[in-house]
Coordinates of C-alpha atoms in Angstrom, one line a residue:
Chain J
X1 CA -7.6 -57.3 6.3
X2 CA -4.6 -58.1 8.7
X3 CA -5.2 -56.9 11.8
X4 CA -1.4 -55.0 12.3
X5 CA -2.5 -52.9 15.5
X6 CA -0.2 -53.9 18.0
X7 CA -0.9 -56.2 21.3
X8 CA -2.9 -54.0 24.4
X9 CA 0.2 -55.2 26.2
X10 CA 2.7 -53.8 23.9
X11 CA 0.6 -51.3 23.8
X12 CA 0.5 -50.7 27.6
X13 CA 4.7 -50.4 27.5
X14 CA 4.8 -47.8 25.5
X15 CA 2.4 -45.8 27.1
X16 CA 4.9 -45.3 29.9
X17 CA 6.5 -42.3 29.4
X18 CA 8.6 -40.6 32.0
X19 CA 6.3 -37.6 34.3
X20 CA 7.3 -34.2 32.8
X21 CA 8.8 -32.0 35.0
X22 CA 6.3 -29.1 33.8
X23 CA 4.7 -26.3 35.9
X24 CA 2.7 -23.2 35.8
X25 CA 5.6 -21.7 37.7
X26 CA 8.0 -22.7 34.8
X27 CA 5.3 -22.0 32.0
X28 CA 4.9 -18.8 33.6
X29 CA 9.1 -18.0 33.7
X30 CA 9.3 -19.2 30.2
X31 CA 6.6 -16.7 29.1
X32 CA 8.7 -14.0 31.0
X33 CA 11.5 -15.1 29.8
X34 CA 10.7 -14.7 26.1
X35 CA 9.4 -11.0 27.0
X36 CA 5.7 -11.9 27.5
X37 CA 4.1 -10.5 30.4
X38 CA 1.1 -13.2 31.5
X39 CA -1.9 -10.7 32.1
X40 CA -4.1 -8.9 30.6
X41 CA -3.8 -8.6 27.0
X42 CA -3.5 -4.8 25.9
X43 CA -4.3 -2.8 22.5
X44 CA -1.0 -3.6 20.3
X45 CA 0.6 -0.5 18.9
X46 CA -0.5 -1.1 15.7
X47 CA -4.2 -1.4 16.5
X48 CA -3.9 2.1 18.0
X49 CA -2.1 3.3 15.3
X50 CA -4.6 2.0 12.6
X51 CA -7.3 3.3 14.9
X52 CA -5.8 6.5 14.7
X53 CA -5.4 6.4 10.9
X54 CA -9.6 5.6 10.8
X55 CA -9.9 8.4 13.0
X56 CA -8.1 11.2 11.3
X57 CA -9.7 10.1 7.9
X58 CA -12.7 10.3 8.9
X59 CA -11.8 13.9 10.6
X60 CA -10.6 14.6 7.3
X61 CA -13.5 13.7 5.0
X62 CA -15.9 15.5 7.6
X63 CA -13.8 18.7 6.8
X64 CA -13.3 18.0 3.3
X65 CA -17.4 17.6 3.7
X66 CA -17.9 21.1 5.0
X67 CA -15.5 22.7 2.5
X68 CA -17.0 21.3 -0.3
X69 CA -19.3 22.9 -2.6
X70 CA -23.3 22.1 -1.8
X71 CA -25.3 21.9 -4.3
X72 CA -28.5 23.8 -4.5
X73 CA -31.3 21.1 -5.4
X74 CA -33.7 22.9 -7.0
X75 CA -36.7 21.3 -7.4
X76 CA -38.5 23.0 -10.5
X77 CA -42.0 23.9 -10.7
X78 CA -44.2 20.8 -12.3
X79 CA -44.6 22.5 -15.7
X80 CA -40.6 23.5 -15.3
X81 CA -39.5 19.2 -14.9
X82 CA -41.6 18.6 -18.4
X83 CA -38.8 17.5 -20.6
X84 CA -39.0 19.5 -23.4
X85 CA -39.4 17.6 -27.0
X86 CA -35.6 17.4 -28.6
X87 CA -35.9 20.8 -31.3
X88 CA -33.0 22.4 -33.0
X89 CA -30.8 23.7 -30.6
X90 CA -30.8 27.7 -31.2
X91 CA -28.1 29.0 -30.8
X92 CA -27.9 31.2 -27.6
X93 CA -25.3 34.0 -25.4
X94 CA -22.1 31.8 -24.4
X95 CA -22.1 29.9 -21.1
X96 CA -20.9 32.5 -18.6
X97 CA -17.8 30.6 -18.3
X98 CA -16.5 31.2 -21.5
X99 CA -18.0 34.8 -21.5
X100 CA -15.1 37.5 -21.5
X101 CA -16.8 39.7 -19.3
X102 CA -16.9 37.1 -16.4
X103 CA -13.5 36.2 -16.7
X104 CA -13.7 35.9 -12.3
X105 CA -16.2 33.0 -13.2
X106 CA -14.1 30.8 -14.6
X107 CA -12.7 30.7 -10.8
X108 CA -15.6 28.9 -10.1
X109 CA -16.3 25.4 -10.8
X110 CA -19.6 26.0 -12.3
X111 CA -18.7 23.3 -15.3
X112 CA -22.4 22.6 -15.2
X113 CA -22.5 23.4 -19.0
X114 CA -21.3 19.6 -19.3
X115 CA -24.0 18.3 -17.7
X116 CA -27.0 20.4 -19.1
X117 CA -26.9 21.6 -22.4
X118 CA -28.6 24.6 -23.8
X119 CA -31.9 23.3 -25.4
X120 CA -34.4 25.0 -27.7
X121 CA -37.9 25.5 -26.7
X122 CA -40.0 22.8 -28.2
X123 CA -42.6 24.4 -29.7
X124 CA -44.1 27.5 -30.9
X125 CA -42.0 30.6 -32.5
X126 CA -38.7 30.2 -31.9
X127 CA -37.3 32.6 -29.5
X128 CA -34.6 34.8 -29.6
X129 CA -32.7 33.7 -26.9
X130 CA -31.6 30.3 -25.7
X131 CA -34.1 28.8 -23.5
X132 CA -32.7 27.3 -20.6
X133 CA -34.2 25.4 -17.6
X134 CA -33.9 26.7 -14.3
X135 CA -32.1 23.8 -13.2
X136 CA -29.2 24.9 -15.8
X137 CA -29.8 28.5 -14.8
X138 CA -29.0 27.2 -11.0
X139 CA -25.8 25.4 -12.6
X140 CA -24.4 28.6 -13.9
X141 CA -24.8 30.7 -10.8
X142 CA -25.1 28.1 -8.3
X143 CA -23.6 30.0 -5.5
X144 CA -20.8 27.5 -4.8
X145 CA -18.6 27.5 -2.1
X146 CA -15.5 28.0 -4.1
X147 CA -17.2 31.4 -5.0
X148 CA -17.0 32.6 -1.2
X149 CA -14.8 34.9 -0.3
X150 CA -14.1 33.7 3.3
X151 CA -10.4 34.2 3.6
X152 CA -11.0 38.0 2.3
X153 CA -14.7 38.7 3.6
X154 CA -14.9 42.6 3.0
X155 CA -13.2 42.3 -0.2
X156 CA -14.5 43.7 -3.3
X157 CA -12.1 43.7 -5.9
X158 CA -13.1 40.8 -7.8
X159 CA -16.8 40.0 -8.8
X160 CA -18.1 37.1 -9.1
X161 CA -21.1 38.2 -11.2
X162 CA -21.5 41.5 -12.9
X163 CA -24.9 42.7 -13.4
X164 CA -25.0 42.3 -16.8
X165 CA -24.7 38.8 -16.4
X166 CA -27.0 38.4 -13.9
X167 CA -30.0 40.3 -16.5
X168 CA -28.4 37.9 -19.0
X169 CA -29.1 35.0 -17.2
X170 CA -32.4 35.9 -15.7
X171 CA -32.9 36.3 -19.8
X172 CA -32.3 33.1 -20.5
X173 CA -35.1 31.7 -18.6
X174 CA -38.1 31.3 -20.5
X175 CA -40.5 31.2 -17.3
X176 CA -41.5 34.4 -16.2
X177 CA -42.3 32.9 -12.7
X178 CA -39.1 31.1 -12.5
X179 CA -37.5 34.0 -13.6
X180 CA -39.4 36.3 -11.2
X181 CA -38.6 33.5 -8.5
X182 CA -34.3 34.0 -9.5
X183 CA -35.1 38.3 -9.5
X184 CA -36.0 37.9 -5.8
X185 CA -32.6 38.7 -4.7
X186 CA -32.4 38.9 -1.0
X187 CA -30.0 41.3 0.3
X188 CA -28.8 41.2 3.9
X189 CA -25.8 43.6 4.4
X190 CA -24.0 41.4 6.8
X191 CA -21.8 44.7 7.6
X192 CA -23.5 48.2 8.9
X193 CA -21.5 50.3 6.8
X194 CA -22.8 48.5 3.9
X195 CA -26.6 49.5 4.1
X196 CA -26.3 52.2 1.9
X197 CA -24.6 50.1 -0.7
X198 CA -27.0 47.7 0.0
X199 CA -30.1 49.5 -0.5
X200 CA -28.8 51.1 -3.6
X201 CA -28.1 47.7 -5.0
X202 CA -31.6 46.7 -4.0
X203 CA -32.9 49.5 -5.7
X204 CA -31.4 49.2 -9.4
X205 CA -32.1 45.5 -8.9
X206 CA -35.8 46.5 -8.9
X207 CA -35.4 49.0 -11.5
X208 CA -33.4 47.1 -13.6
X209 CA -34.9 43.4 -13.7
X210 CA -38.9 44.1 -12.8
X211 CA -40.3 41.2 -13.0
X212 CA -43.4 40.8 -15.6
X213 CA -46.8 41.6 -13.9
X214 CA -48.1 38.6 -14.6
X215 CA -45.6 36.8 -12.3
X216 CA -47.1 35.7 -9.1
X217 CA -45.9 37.2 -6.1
X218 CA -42.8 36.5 -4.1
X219 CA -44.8 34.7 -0.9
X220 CA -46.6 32.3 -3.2
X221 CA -43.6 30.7 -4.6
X222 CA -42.5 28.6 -2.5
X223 CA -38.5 27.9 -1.4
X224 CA -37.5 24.4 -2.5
X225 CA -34.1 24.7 -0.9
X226 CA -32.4 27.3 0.6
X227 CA -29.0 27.5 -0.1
X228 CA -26.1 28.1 3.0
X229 CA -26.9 31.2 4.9
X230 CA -23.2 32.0 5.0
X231 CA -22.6 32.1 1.1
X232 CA -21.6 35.6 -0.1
X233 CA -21.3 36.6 -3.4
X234 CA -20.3 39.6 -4.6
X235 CA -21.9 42.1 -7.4
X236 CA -20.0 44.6 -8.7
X237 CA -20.9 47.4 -11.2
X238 CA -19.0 47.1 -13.9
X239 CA -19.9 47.5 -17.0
X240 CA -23.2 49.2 -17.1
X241 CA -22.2 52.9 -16.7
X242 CA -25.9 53.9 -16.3
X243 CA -25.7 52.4 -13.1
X244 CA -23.2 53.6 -9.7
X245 CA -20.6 51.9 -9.1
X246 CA -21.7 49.5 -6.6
X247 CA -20.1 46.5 -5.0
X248 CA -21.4 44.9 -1.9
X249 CA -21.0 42.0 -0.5
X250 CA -24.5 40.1 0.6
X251 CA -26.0 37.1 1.4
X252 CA -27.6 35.5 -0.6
X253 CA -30.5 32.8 -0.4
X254 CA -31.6 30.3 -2.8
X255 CA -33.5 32.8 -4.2
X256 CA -30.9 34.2 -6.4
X257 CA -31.3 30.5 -8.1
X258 CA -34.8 29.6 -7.9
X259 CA -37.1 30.5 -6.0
X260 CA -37.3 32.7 -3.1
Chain N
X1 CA 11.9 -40.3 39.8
X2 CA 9.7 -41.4 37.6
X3 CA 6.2 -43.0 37.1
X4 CA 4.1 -44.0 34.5
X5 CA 1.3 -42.1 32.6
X6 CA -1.7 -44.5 31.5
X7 CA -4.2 -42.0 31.2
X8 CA -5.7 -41.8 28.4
X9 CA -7.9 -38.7 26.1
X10 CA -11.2 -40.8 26.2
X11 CA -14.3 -40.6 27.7
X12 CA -18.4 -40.9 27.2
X13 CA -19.4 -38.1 24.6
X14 CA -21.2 -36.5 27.5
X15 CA -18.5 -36.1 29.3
X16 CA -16.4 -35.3 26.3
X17 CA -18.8 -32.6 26.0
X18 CA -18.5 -31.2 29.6
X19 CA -15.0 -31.1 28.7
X20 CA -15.4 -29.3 25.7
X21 CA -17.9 -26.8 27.3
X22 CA -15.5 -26.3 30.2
X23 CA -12.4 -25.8 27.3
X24 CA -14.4 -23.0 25.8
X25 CA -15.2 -21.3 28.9
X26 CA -11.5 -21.1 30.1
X27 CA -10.4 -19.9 26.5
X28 CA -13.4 -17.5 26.8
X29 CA -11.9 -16.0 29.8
X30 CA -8.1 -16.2 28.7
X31 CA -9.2 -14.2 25.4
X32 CA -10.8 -11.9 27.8
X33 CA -7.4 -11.5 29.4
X34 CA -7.8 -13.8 32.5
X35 CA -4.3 -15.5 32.6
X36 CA -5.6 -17.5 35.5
X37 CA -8.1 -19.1 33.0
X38 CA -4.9 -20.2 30.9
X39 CA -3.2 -21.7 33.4
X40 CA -6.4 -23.9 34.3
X41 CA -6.1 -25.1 30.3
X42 CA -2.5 -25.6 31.1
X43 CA -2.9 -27.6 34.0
X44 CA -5.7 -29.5 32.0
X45 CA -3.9 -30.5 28.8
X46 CA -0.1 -30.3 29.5
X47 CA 0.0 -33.8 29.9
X48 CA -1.8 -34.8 26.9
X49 CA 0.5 -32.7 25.1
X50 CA 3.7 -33.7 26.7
X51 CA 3.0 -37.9 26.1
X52 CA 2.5 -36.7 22.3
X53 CA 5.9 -34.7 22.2
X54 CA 7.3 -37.4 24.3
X55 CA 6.8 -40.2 22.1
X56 CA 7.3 -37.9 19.3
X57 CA 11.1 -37.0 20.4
X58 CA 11.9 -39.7 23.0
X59 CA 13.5 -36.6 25.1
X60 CA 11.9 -35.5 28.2
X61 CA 13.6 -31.9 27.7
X62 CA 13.0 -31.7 24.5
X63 CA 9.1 -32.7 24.7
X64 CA 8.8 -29.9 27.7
X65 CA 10.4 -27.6 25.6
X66 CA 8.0 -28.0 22.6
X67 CA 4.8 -28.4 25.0
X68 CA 6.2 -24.8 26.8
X69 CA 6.5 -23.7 23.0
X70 CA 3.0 -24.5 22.0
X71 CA 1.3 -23.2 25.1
X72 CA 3.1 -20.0 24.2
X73 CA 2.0 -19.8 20.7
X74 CA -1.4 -21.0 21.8
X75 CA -1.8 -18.2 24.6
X76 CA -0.9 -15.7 21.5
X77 CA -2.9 -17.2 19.2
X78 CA -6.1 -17.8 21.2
X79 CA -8.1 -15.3 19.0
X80 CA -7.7 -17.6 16.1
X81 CA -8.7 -20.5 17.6
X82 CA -12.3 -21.4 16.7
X83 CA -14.7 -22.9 19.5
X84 CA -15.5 -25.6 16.5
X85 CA -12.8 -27.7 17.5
X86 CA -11.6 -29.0 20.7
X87 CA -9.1 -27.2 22.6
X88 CA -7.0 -30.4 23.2
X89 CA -6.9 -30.8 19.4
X90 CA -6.5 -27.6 18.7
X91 CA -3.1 -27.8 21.3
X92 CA -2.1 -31.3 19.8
X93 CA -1.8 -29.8 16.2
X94 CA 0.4 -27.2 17.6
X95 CA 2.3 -29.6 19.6
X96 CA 2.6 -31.9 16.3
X97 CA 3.5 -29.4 14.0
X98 CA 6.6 -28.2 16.4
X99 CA 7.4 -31.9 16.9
X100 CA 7.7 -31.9 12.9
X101 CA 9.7 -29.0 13.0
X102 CA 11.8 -30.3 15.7
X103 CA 12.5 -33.9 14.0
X104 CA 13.7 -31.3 10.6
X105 CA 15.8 -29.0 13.0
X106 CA 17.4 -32.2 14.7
X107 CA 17.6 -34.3 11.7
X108 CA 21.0 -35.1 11.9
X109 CA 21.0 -36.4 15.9
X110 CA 22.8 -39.6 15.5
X111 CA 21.5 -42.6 16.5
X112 CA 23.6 -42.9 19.6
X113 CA 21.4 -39.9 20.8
X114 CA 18.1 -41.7 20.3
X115 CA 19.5 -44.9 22.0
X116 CA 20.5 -43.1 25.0
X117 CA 17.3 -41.5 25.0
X118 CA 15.7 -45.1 25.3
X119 CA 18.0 -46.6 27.3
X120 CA 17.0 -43.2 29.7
X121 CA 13.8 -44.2 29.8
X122 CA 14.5 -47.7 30.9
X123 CA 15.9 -46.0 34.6
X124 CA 12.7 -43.4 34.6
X125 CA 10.2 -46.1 34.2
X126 CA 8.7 -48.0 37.0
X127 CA 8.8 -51.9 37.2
X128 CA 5.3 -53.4 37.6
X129 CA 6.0 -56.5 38.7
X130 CA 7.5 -58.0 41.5
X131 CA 9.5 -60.4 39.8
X132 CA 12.9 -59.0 38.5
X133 CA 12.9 -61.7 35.4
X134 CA 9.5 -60.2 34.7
X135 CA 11.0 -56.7 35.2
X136 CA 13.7 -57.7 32.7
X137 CA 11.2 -59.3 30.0
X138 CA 9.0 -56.0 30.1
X139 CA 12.4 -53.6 29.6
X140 CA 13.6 -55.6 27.0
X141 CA 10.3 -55.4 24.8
X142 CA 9.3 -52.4 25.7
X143 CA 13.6 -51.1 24.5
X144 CA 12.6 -52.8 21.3
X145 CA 8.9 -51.4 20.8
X146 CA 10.4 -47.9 21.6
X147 CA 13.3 -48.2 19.0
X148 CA 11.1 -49.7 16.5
X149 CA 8.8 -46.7 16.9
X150 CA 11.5 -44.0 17.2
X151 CA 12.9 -45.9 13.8
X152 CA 9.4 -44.8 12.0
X153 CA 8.9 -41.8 9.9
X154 CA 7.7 -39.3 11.7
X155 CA 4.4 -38.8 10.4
X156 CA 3.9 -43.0 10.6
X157 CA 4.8 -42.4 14.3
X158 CA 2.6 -40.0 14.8
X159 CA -0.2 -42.0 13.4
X160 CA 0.1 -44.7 16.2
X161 CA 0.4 -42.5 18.9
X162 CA -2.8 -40.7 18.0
X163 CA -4.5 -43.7 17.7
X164 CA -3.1 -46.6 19.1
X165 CA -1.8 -44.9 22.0
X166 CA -4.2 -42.0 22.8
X167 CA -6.7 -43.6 21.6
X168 CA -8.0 -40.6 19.5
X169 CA -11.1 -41.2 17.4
X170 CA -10.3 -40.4 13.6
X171 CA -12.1 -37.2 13.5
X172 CA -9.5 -35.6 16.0
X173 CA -6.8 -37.3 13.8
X174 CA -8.2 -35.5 10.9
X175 CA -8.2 -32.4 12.5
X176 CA -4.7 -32.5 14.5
X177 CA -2.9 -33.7 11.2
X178 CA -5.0 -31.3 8.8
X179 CA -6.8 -34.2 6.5
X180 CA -10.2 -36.1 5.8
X181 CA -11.2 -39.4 8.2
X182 CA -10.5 -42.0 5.5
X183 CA -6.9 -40.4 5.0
X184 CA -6.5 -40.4 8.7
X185 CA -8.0 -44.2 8.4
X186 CA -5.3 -45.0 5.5
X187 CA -2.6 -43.6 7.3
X188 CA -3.1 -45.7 10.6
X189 CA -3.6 -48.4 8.8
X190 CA 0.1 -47.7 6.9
X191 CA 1.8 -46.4 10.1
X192 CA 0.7 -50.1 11.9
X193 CA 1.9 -51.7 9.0
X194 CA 5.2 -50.0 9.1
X195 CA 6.0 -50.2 12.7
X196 CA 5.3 -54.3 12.1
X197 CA 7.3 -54.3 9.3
X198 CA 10.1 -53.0 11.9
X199 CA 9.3 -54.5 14.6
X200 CA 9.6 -58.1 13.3
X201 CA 13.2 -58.2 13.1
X202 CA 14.1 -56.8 16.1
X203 CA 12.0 -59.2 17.9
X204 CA 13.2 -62.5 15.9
X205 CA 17.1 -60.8 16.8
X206 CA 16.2 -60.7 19.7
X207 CA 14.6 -64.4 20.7

C-alpha cells in the first residue's frame, strides 16, 4: 500500500504552532466569569431537594406504618392448622359484616370473609352451626386499628361488638379450647371510674359464655401473639335486655381472638 | 513572541502509566473538591489540548477559547469521567468535539479569514535556520502544508493531527473520535490520502 504519511520534515513544520497565551490565572477568571466559583464542590439544590423528598417519604410510610392496621397472627393449635377435607358448605349465621345488628362493623375493615370462607366440618354429624377456624374467627373480630377509638377515647356511643355477637362468634368455633382460649376476655379498665363497669362486664362475661369443663385452663394455653396493648374496643349492651346496660371501654389482649 | 511546540504525547508505557496514575490521582482529588488538583491537570494537558484546537482552527484565540471551554466542561463533568480512559484523551475528545462544533458555528468564515490566520502564523513562528533563503524555503512549505491541511474536512484533519502529528497510538484515536482501531486505522489512512491529494497541486503551483 502507498505509503501517503507525509515527510518527518513536513511533518516537523507543522508542528509549530504559535505558544498559547493560556494560564491558571485566566482559566481561573474565565470560570468566574461564567459564574463558577473554583472550590469546593457543594450539594446542588436539587440533590437536597430529592434528599428531602426520600426523607419525608420515608417519614411518611413510617407513619402510615404505625396507623395501619396490625394483624393478629394467630398461630392455631396443631389439630386447629389440619385443613379440613372440602364437605358441603352448611350454611351458617351471616358474616358479622353484613349482620344488621352490627351495622358499626361495617366501619371496620374486617373484609376477611373474602379471604376465608365459611367451611363445613369434615366429618361426622353435621352441626348446626357453621364451623369456622379460629383463624377466620380472628378475621371477623380482629381488633383492627380502624376499630379504635383514639380521637374519642371515653366515648361509648357506638359499639363495635354487641354481646350477642361476640356469643355468636365464640359459637361458631367448633373447638372448645379455641373457643375457651377467645372467652378469656381480659379486661383492664384503663379509666378508675370504669371499674365498676368493668367488673360487671367481667362478670356477665363469665356468666354468659362459661366455657365447657372440659376446656383446659387459661395458663396452659399458651399466647401466640398478643395483639397492641393500646387497642380498645368497645362492648356495649344492646340487645340482650337480660343483661345491664353496660358499655366500657377496655383493653383488650389477643385473647379476645385466640388465645389468652 | 512566539516559539515552537515540538513536544509530543508519547512516551514508554511505563511512563505512560505513571502518567496515567498521576492523572487519576489529581481527578481523584478535583472530584473531592481540591481545585488545586485541577489546575495541576490544567497545567499538565493545556498544551496538548491547545496544539489539537490549534491545528484544528488555525486561530490562536479561538483554540484558547475552546481549550478554556473544555477545561470548564471537564471540571463539571469530572464525575462522569471514568478512570478507564486517559485523562488526556478523555480532554482531547472534549476539545475535538467543541472544535467540531466550532468549524459548524463558523462555517461560513471566508477564506480570507483562514489565510490571514496562516499568514499570522508565518510572524509567530520562529526561523530555525540561520540562513534567510532557508528561512524562506521552510515558510513557504510550511504556508502550503498549513493551507492544504486547513483545506481538509474537518474530521480528515483531525485524523493527521492525532496521528501524524501527536503521534497518538490508534487506541487513543478510537477513543477521542468514539470508534473501533481499524476505523481509526481506515480513517488515517483516508485523511493522508486526502491531504496528498491536496497537497500535490499546491506544491507543483508552487515550483
Amino acid at each position: 500500500m502507498k505509503n501517503d504519511r507525509l515527510s518527518e520534515s513536513d511533518l516537523e513544520l507543522l508542528r509549530q504552532t504559535p505558544e498559547d497565551q493560556l494560564s491558571v490565572e485566566r482559566f481561573r477568571a474565565h470560570l468566574l466569569a461564567q459564574g463558577m466559583k473554583p472550590e469546593r464542590r457543594r450539594v446542588s439544590p436539587l440533590a437536597w431537594i430529592a434528599a428531602g423528598g426520600w426523607v419525608t417519604a420515608g417519614l411518611a410510610a413510617l407513619t402510615l406504618m404505625n396507623r395501619m392496621p396490625k394483624d393478629v397472627l394467630v398461630t392455631p393449635p396443631p389439630a386447629a392448622r389440619e385443613a379440613p377435607a372440602p364437605a358441603p358448605i352448611v350454611a351458617g349465621p351471616e358474616p358479622l359484616a353484613t349482620n344488621p345488628e352490627s351495622s358499626d362493623l361495617g366501619r371496620a375493615p374486617v373484609v376477611a370473609t373474602q379471604s376465608v370462607p365459611p367451611v363445613a366440618a369434615p366429618r361426622g354429624p353435621a352441626p348446626t352451626v357453621t364451623r369456622v377456624t379460629a383463624k377466620k374467627i380472628v378475621a371477623y373480630v380482629s381488633p383492627v386499628k380502624p376499630t379504635v377509638v383514639k380521637s374519642e377515647p371515653r366515648s361509648v356511643e357506638k359499639p363495635i361488638v354487641t354481646r350477642k355477637q361476640l356469643e355468636s362468634m365464640v359459637a361458631m368455633v367448633d373447638r372448645p379450647r379455641v373457643r375457651a382460649s377467645m372467652m378469656r376476655v381480659e379486661l383492664r379498665p384503663t379509666n378508675p371510674d370504669l371499674d365498676r363497669a368493668a367488673s360487671e362486664v367481667r362478670k356477665s362475661l363469665t356468666q354468659v359464655v362459661t366455657p365447657p369443663k372440659d376446656v383446659v385452663t387459661e395458663d396452659t394455653v399458651k399466647t401466640p401473639h398478643r395483639a397492641e396493648p393500646e387497642t380498645i374496643i368497645v362492648l356495649s349492651e344492646t340487645d340482650d335486655p337480660g343483661m345491664a346496660s353496660v358499655a366500657v371501654e377496655k383493653e383488650v389482649t389477643s385473647g379476645f381472638a385466640v388465645g389468652g | 513572541m512566539a516559539t515552537t511546540t515540538t513536544s509530543l504525547a508519547l512516551g514508554t508505557p511505563r511512563v505512560m502509566s505513571l502518567e496515567m496514575d498521576v492523572d487519576i490521582e489529581l481527578v481523584a482529588k478535583a472530584r473531592a473538591g481540591d481545585f488545586d488538583a485541577f489546575e495541576k491537570l490544567f497545567e499538565r494537558h493545556r498544551k496538548s489540548a491547545f496544539r489539537l484546537a490549534y491545528q484544528m482552527t488555525n486561530r490562536r484565540d479561538d483554540a484558547e477559547d475552546i481549550v478554556q471551554e473544555a477545561f470548564v466542561r471537564a471540571y463539571n463533568n469530572l464525575d462522569r469521567y471514568r478512570d478507564q480512559a486517559k485523562f488526556s484523551t478523555w480532554l482531547l475528545r472534549i476539545v475535538s468535539n467543541l472544535c467540531t462544533d466550532q468549524a459548524r458555528t463558523h462555517i461560513r468564515r471566508t477564506a480570507l479569514e483562514a489565510r490571514e490566520a496562516v499568514q499570522g502564523l508565518d510572524w509567530m513562528t520562529i526561523d530555525r535556520s540561520e540562513d534567510p533563503n532557508d528561512n524562506l524555503v521552510q515558510d513557504d512549505r510550511r504556508r502550503l502544508l498549513r493551507a492544504a491541511l486547513a483545506a481538509l474536512p474537518a474530521h480528515h484533519r483531525r485524523m493527521i493531527i492525532l496521528r501524524d502529528l501527536e503521534e497518538r497510538d490508534y487506541p487513543d484515536i478510537a477513543a477521542i473520535c468514539g470508534c473501533t482501531q481499524g476505523g481509526a486505522k481506515l480513517r488515517v489512512l483516508r485523511a493522508r490520502r486526502a491531504l496528498r491529494d491536496r497537497l500535490a497541486p499546491l506544491m507543483e503551483s508552487a515550483s
